[in-house]
Short mmCIF file of C-alpha atoms in Angstrom, two decimals:
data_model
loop_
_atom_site.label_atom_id
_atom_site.label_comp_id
_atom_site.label_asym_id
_atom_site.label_seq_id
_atom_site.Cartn_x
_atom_site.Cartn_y
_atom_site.Cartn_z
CA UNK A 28 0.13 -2.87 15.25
CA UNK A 29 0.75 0.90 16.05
CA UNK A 30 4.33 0.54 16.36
CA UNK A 31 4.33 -0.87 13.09
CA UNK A 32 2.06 1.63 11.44
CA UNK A 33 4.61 4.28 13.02
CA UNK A 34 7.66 2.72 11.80
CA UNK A 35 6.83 2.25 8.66
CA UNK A 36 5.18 5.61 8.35
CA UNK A 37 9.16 6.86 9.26
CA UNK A 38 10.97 4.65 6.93
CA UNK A 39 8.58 5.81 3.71
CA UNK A 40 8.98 9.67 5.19
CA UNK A 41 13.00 8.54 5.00
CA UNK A 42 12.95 7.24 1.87
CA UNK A 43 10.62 9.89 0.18
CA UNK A 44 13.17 12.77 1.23
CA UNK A 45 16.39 10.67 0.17
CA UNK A 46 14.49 10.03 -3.24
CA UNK A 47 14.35 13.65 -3.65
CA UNK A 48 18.03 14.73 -2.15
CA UNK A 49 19.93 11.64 -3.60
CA UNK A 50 17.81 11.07 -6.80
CA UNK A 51 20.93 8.97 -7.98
CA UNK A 52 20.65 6.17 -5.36
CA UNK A 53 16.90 6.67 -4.47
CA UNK A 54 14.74 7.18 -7.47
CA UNK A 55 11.75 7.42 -5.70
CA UNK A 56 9.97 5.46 -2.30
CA UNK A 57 8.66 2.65 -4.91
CA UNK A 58 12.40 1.46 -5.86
CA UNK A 59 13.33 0.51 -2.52
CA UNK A 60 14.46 -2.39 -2.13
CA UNK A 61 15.37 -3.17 -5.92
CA UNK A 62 16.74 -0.10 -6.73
CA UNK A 63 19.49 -0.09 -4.02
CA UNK A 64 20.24 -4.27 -4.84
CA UNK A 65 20.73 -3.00 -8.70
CA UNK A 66 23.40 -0.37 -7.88
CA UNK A 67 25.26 -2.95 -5.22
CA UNK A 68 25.26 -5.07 -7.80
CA UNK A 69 26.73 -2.60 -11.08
CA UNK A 70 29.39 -1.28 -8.31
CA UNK A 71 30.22 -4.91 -7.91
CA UNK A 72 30.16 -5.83 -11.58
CA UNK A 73 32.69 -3.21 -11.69
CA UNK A 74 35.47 -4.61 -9.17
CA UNK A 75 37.01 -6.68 -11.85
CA UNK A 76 36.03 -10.45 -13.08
CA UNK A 77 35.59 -12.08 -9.91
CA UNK A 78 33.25 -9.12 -8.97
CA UNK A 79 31.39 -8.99 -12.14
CA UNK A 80 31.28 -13.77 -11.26
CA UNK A 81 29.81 -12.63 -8.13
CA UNK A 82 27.69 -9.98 -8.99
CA UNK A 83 26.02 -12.35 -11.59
CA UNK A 84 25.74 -15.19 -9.20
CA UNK A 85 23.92 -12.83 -6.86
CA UNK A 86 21.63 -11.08 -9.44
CA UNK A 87 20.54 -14.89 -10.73
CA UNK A 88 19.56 -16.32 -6.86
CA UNK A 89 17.53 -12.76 -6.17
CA UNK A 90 15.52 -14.04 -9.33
CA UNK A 91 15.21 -17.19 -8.23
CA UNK A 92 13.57 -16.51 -5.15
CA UNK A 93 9.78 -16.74 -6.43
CA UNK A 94 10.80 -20.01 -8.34
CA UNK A 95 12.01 -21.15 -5.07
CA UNK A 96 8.61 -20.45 -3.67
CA UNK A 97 6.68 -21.84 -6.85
CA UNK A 98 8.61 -25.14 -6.23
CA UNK A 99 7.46 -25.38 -2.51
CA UNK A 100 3.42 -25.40 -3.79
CA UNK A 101 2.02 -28.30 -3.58
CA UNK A 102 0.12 -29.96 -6.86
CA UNK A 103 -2.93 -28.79 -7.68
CA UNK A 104 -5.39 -27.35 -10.26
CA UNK A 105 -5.92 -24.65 -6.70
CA UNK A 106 -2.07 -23.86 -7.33
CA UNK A 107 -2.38 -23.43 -10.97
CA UNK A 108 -2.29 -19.98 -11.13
CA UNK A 109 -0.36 -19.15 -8.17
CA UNK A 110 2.75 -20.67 -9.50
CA UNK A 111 2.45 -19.39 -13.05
CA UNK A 112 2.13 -15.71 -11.27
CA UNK A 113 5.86 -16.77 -9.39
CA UNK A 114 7.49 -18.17 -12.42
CA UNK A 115 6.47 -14.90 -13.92
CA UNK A 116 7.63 -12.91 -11.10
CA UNK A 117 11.38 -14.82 -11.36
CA UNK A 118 11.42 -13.83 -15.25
CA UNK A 119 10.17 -10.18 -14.64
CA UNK A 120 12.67 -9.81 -11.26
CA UNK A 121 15.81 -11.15 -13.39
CA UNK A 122 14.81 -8.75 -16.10
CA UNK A 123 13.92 -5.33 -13.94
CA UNK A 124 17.28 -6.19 -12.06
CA UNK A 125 19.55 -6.15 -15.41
CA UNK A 126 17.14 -3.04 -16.52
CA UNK A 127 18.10 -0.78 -13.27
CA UNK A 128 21.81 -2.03 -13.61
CA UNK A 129 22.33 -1.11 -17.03
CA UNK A 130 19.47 1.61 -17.70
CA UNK A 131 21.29 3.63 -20.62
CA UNK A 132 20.72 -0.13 -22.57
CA UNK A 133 16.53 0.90 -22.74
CA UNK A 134 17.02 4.62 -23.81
CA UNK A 135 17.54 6.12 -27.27
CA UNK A 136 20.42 7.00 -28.03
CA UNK A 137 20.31 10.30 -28.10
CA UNK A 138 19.09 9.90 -24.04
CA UNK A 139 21.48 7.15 -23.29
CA UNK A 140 23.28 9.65 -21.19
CA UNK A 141 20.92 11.85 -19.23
CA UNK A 142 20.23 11.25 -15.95
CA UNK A 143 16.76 11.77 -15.83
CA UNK A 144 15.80 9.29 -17.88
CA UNK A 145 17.66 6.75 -16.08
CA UNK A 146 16.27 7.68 -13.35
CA UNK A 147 12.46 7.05 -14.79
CA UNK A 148 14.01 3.57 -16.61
CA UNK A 149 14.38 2.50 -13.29
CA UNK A 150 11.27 3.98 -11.74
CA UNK A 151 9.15 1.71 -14.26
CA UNK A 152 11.04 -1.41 -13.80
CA UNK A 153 10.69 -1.06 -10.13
CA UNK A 154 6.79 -0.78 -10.61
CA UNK A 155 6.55 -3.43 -12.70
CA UNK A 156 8.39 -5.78 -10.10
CA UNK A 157 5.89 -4.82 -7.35
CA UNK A 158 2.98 -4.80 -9.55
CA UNK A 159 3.98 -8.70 -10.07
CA UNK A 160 4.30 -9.22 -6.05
CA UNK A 161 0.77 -7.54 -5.64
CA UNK A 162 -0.28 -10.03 -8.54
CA UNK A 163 1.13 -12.95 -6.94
CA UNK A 164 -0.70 -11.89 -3.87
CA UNK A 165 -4.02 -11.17 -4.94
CA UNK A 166 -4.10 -14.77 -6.39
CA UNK A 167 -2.91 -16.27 -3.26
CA UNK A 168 -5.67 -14.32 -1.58
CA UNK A 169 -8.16 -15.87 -4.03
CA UNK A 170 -7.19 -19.26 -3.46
CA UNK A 171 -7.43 -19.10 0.08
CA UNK A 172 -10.73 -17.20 0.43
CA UNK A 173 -12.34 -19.59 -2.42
CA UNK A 174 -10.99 -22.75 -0.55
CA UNK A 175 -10.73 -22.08 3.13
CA UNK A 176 -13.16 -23.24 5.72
CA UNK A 177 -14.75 -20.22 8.35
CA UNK A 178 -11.88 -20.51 10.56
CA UNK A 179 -9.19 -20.01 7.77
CA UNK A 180 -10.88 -16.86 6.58
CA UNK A 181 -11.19 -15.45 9.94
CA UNK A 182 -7.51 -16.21 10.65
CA UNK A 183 -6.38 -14.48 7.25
CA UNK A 184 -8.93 -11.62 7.43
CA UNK A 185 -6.50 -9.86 10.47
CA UNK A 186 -3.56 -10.45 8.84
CA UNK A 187 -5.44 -8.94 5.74
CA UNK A 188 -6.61 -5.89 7.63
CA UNK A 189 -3.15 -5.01 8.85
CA UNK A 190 -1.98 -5.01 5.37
CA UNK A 191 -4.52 -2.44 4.42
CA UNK A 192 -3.68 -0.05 7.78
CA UNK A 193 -0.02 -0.72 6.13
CA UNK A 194 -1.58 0.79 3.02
CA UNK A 195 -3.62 3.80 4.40
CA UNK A 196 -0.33 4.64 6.67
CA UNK A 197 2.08 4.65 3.30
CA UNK A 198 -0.18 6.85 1.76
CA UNK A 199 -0.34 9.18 4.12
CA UNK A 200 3.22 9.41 5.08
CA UNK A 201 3.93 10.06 1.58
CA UNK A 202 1.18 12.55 1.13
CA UNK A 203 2.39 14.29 3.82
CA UNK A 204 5.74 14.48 2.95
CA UNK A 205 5.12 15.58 -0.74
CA UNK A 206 2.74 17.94 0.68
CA UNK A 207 5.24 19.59 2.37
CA UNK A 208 7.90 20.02 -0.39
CA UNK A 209 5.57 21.10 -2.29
CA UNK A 210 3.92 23.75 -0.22
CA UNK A 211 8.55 24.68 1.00
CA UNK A 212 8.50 25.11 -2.98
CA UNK A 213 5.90 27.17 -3.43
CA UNK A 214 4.14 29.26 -0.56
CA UNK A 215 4.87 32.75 -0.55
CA UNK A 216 3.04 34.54 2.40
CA UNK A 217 1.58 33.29 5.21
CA UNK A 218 -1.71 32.68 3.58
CA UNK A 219 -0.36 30.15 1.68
CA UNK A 220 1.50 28.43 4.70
CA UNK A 221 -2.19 28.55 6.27
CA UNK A 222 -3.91 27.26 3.40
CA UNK A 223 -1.60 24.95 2.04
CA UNK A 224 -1.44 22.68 5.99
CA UNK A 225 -5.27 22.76 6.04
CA UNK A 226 -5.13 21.26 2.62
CA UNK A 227 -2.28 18.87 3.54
CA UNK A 228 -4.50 17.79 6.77
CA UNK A 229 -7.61 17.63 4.74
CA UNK A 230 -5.66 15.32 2.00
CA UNK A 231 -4.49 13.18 5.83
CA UNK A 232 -7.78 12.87 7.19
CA UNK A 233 -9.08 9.82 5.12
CA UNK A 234 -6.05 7.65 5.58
CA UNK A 235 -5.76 8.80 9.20
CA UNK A 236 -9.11 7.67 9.65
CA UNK A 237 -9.32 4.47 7.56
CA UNK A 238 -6.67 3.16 10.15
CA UNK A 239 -8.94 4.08 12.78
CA UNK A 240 -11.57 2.24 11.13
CA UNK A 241 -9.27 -0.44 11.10
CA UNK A 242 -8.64 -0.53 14.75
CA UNK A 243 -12.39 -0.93 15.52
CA UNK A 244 -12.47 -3.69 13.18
CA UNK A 245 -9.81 -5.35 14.48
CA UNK A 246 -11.47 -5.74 17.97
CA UNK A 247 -14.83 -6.77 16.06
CA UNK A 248 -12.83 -9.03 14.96
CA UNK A 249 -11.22 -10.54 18.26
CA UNK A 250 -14.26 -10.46 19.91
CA UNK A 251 -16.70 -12.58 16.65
CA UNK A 252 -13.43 -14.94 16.81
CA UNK A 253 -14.41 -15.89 20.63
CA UNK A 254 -16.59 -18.75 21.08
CA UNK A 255 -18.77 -16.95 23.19
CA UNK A 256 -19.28 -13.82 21.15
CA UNK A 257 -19.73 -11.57 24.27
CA UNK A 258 -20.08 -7.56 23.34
CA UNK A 259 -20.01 -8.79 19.58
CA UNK A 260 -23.27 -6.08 19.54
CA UNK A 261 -21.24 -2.98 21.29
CA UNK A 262 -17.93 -4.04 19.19
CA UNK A 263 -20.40 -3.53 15.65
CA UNK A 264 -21.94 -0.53 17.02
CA UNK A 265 -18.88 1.34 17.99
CA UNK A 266 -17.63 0.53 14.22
CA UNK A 267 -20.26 1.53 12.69
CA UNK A 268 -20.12 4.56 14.12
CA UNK A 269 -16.68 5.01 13.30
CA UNK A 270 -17.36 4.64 9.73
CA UNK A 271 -20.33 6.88 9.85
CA UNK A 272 -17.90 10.00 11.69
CA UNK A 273 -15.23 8.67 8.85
CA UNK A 274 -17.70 8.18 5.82
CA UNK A 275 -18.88 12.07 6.65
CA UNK A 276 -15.76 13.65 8.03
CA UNK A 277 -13.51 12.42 4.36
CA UNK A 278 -16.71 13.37 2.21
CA UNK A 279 -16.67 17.06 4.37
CA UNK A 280 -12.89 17.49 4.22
CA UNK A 281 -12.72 17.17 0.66
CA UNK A 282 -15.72 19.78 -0.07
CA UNK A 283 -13.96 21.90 2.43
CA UNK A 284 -10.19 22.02 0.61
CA UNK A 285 -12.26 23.07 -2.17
CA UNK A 286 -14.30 25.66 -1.03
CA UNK A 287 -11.77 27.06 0.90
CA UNK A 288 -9.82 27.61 -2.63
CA UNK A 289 -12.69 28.78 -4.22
CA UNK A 290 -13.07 31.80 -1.67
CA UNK A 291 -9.22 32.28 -1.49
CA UNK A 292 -8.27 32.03 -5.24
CA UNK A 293 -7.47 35.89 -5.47
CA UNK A 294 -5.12 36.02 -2.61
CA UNK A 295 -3.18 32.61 -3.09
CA UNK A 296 -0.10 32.56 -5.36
CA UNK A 297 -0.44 28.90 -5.89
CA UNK A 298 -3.88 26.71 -6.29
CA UNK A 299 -3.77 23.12 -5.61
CA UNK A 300 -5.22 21.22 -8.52
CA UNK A 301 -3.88 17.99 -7.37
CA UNK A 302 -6.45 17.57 -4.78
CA UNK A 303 -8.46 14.41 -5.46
CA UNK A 304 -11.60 12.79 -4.19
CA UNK A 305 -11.04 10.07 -1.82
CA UNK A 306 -13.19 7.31 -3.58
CA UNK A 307 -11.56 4.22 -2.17
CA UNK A 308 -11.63 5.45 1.58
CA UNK A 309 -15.43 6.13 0.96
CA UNK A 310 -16.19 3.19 -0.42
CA UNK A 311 -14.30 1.57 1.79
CA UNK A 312 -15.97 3.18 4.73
CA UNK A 313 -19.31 2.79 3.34
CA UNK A 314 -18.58 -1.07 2.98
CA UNK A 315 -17.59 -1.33 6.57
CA UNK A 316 -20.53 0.32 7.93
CA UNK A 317 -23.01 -1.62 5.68
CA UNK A 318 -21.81 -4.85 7.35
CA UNK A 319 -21.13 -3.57 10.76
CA UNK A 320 -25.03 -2.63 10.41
CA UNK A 321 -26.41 -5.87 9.23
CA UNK A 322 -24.03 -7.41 11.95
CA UNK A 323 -25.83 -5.25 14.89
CA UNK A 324 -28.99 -6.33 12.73
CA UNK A 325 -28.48 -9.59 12.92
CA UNK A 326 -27.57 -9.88 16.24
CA UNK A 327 -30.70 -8.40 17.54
CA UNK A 328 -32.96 -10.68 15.18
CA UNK A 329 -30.77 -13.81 16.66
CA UNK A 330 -31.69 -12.09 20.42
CA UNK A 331 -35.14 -11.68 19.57
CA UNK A 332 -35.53 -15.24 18.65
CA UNK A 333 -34.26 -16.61 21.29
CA UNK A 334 -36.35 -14.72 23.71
CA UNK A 335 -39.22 -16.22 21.69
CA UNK A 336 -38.31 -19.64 22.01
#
C-alpha cells in the first residue's frame, strides 16, 4: 500500500509540473489520461483518410468501454441505476473526447483561436468525464453496501480505504507541488521562504495524517476480519488515538498558519489567502475516532459479560 501511495504521489507531482511547463499537451493533472488520448487522436485524424478511419474507429471503442461494462450487469431492479450511470458515461466520454479534439468548435468566435481557452475547453470536459466515473462509482458502492451480507462489506471496506489513502496522497502531492510554484513565484526574502514551507507543511499535515489514520485502520481491520478477534481492543485503541493526535494536530496546524500571518503581515511581501480549513479531514477524523471508541466500548461491555456469566 505504501509503494502505491508513493508512486502515485510521483506520477501526480510529474504530471502537475508538465501541466504547467507543457500547458499544450498537459492542461492540468485532472486531464490525464483523456487529454493525452484526444491529441493522439487529432494528430492521427490528421495523417490523411485512413488516419482520420482509424482515428474515428479508435475514438468510438474508447466510448464504448462503459457500454461494454453496462452490458456485462446482470438484470436487475439492483442494476438499474448502475447501468443508466455507464450508458451515460459512454455518451459523455464520446462527447468530452470530440470536445478536447476539436476545442476551437465550443469557443466564440472571437476566442476560437486563443490558446487559453482551449486549454480551459478541455479542462472542463476532462472534469466532467471523471465526475461521471466517480458517479458510476458511488452507485456501485451503494448497491453493494445496501445488498451485501457482513462479509461482502468487510471485503469492500479495504479496498474502499485504500481508495481514500489514494485520495489524501493526490491531494497532498498536488498541494505540495502548487505550494511550491507558488511560493518560487512569489517569495522575496528569506522570511517568506520560512513562512511560506511552514504554511506548505501546515496545508500537508492533514492529508499526511489521514493516511496514517488509514494505516491504523487498516490493521483494525485485519485483525476484526479474524475469526478469533485477538488484540481487536489494542488495534481500536491505538486508532483512536491516532485520530485524537490527528483530529488536534490538523485543527492546531490550521490556527497556527494563521496566526503566524497575523503576527508576520508587516514583514511578508505576499499573504496566503488560499489557506483553507480542513473540514473533511476533521470530520473524517472525528468519525473514525467515534467508532474506534464505541468499538473499545463495546468490547469491554462484551468482556464484562462474559466474566459475569
Amino acid at each position: 500500500m505504501i509503494f502505491w501511495l508513493v508512486a502515485e504521489a510521483v506520477s501526480l507531482t510529474g504530471l502537475t509540473l508538465l501541466a504547467r511547463n507543457y500547458t499544450a499537451l498537459f492542461s492540468s493533472a485532472l486531464g490525464f489520461p483523456f487529454e493525452q488520448a484526444a491529441e493522439g487522436l487529432a494528430a492521427l485524424s490528421r495523417a490523411g483518410r485512413w488516419g482520420n478511419a482509424l482515428a474515428v474507429m479508435l475514438w468510438l471503442g474508447l466510448g464504448a468501454i462503459p457500454l461494454l461494462l453496462a452490458l456485462r450487469l446482470p438484470r436487475g431492479r439492483e442494476y438499474r441505476l448502475e447501468r443508466w450511470s455507464l450508458w451515460l458515461l459512454t455518451a459523455l466520454l464520446v462527447f468530452a473526447i470530440y470536445g478536447m479534439m476539436n476545442p476551437q468548435r465550443f469557443c466564440p468566435d472571437w476566442l476560437s483561436g486563443d490558446a487559453g481557452q482551449h486549454r480551459m475547453i478541455k479542462i472542463c470536459f476532462a472534469l466532467a468525464v471523471w465526475a461521471g466515473i466517480v458517479l458510476t462509482l458511488v452507485l456501485r458502492l451503494i448497491r453493494l453496501f445496501c445488498t451485501g451480507t457482513k462479509e461482502a462489506l468487510l471485503a469492500w471496506l479495504r479496498p474502499l480505504l485504500f481508495a481514500l489513502a489514494l485520495l489524501f496522497a493526490a491531494a497532498a502531492s498536488v498541494s505540495a507541488v502548487n505550494d511550491g510554484l507558488r511560493l518560487l513565484d512569489t517569495a522575496q526574502s528569506r522570511l517568506d521562504w520560512g513562512v511560506g514551507l511552514l504554511l506548505a507543511l501546515s496545508a500537508l499535515i492533514p492529508d499526511l495524517l489521514g493516511i496514517a489514520v488509514i494505516l491504523r485502520a487498516m490493521v483494525l481491520l485485519e485483525i476484526a476480519g479474524d475469526e478469533t478477534r485477538e488484540g481487536v481492543s489494542d488495534a481500536a485503541e491505538r486508532l483512536s488515538r491516532a485520530c485524537a493526535l490527528a483530529l488536534g494536530v490538523s485543527a492546531a496546524a490550521t490556527l497556527f498558519s494563521n496566526l503566524l500571518q497575523m503576527m508576520l503581515s508587516a514583514r511578508l511581501s505576499n499573504l496566503s489567502v488560499h489557506t483553507e480549513i480542513p473540514v473533511v479531514s476533521l470530520v473524517f477524523f472525528a468519525v473514525l475516532l467515534l467508532m474506534s471508541r464505541l468499538l473499545v466500548e463495546n468490547r469491554r461491555l462484551q468482556d464484562d459479560n462474559s466474566l459475569f456469566i
